[in-house]
Every structure is written in structure tokens, then in C-alpha cells.
Short mmCIF file of C-alpha atoms in Angstrom, two decimals:
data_model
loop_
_atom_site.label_atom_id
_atom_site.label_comp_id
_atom_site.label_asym_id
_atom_site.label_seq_id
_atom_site.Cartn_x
_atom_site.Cartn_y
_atom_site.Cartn_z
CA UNK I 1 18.36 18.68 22.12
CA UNK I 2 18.13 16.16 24.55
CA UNK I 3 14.88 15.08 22.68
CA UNK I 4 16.94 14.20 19.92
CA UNK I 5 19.47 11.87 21.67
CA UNK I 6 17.22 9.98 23.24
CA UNK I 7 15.29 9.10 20.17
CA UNK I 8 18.39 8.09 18.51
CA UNK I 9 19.83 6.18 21.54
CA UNK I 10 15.96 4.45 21.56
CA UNK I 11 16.65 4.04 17.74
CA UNK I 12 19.51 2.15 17.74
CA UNK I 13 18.29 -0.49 20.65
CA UNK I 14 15.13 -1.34 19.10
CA UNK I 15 17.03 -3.77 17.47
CA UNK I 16 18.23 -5.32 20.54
CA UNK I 17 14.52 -6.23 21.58
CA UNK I 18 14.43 -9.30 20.27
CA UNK I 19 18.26 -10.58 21.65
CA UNK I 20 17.52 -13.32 24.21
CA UNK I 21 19.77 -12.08 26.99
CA UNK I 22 19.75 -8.25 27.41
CA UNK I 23 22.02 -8.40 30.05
CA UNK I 24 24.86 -9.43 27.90
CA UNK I 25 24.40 -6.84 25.52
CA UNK I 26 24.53 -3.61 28.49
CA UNK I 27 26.18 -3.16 31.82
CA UNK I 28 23.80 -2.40 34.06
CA UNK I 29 19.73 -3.30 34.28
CA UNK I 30 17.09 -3.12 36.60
CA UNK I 31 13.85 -4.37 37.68
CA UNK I 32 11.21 -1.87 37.59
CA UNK I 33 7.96 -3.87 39.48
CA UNK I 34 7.57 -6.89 41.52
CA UNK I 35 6.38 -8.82 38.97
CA UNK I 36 9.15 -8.43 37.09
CA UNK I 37 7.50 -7.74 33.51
CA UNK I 38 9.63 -4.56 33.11
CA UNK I 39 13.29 -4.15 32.82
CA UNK I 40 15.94 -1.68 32.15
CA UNK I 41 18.78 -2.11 30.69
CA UNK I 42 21.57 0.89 30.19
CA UNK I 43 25.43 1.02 29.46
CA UNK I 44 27.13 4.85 29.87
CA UNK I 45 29.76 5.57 27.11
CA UNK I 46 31.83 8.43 29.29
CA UNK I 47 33.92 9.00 26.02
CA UNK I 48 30.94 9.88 23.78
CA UNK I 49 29.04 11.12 26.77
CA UNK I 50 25.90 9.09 25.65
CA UNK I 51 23.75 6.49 27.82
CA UNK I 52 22.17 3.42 25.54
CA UNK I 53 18.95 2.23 27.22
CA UNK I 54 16.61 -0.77 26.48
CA UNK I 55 13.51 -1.59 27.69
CA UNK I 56 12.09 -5.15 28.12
CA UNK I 57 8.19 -5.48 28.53
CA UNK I 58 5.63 -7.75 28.97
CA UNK I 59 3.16 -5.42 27.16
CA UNK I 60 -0.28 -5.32 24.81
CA UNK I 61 1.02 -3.10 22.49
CA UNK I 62 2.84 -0.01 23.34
CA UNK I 63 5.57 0.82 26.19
CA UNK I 64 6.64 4.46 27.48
CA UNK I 65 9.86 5.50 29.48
CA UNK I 66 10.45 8.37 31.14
CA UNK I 67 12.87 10.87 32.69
CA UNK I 68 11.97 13.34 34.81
CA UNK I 69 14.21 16.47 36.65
CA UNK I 70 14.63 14.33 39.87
CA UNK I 71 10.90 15.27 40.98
CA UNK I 72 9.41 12.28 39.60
CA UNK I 73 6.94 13.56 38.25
CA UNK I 74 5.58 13.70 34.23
CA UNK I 75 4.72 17.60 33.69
CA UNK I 76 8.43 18.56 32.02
CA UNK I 77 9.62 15.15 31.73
CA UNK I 78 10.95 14.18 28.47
CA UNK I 79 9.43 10.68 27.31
CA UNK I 80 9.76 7.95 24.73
CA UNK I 81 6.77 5.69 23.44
CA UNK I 82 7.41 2.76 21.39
CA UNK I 83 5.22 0.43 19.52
CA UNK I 84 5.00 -2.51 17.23
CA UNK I 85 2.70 -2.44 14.18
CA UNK I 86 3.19 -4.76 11.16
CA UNK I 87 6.02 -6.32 12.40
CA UNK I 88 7.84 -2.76 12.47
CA UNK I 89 8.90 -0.73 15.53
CA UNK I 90 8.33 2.29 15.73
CA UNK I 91 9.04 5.05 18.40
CA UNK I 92 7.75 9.14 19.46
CA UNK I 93 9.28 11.39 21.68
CA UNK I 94 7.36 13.80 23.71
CA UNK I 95 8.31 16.60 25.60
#
């Protein structure tokens, strides 16, 4: 189930990927390395109990996100890849 959400939360930003400022569009974001060619970007909706996430990568081709049970670690982590081919995004979750 929570396989689902994700993939539609992940839906609905890609979207957003090509807006110029993320951080206008989401309340919070992050940094994820020093070289800052990763961000995250989230906003929680406590009504609808749903968190919308965006990613923002320098990347070749593909990016993956993650979320694991606190342990950090990718055995039983549910995970999103995304991609652009053709112009068109296109995203698989994995469990």
C-alpha cells in the first residue's frame, strides 16, 4: 500500500522537475551531498495525511530515492527510480 502512494505522490511531481525554483513550490528541502547535485524537496499535507516529495539531480540518466525502516539500509526499503526517455518521464517502484 505504501508502494502505491509513493508512486502517485512521485507521479504528480514529475511535473514539477522542470519549475526553476523548487523551493517555492514545497516547504521544506534538503541537500543530500557536498556537492550539492542532489536535493530534496517535501511538503506534509497533515489533513490528507500524504507527504509530496521532489527530487532535483544532476544525473546521466536515471535517479533513485529511497526509504528505509530507520536502519538505513536497502534490503526492505521501499524505492522509487525515475527516468527520462524521449522526452517522457517515467518512474518504477520497487519493494
Amino acid at each position: 500500500m505504501f508502494s502505491s502512494l509513493v508512486l502517485a505522490v512521485f507521479s504528480a511531481w514529475w511535473v514539477l522537475v522542470s519549475a526553476a525554483d523548487l523551493s517555492s513550490e514545497f516547504a521544506h528541502h534538503a541537500v543530500l551531498d557536498p556537492g550539492e547535485a542532489m536535493k530534496l524537496y517535501w511538503t506534509v499535507n497533515w489533513e490528507s495525511e500524504t507527504v509530496s516529495f521532489a527530487v532535483e539531480a544532476a544525473t546521466t540518466g536515471w535517479v533513485g530515492f529511497g526509504f528505509s525502516s530507520g536502519n538505513g539500509k536497502m534490503v526492505g526499503s521501499d524505492i522509487v527510480i525515475g527516468w527520462v526517455k524521449d522526452s517522457k518521464g517515467y518512474l518504477t517502484v520497487g519493494i
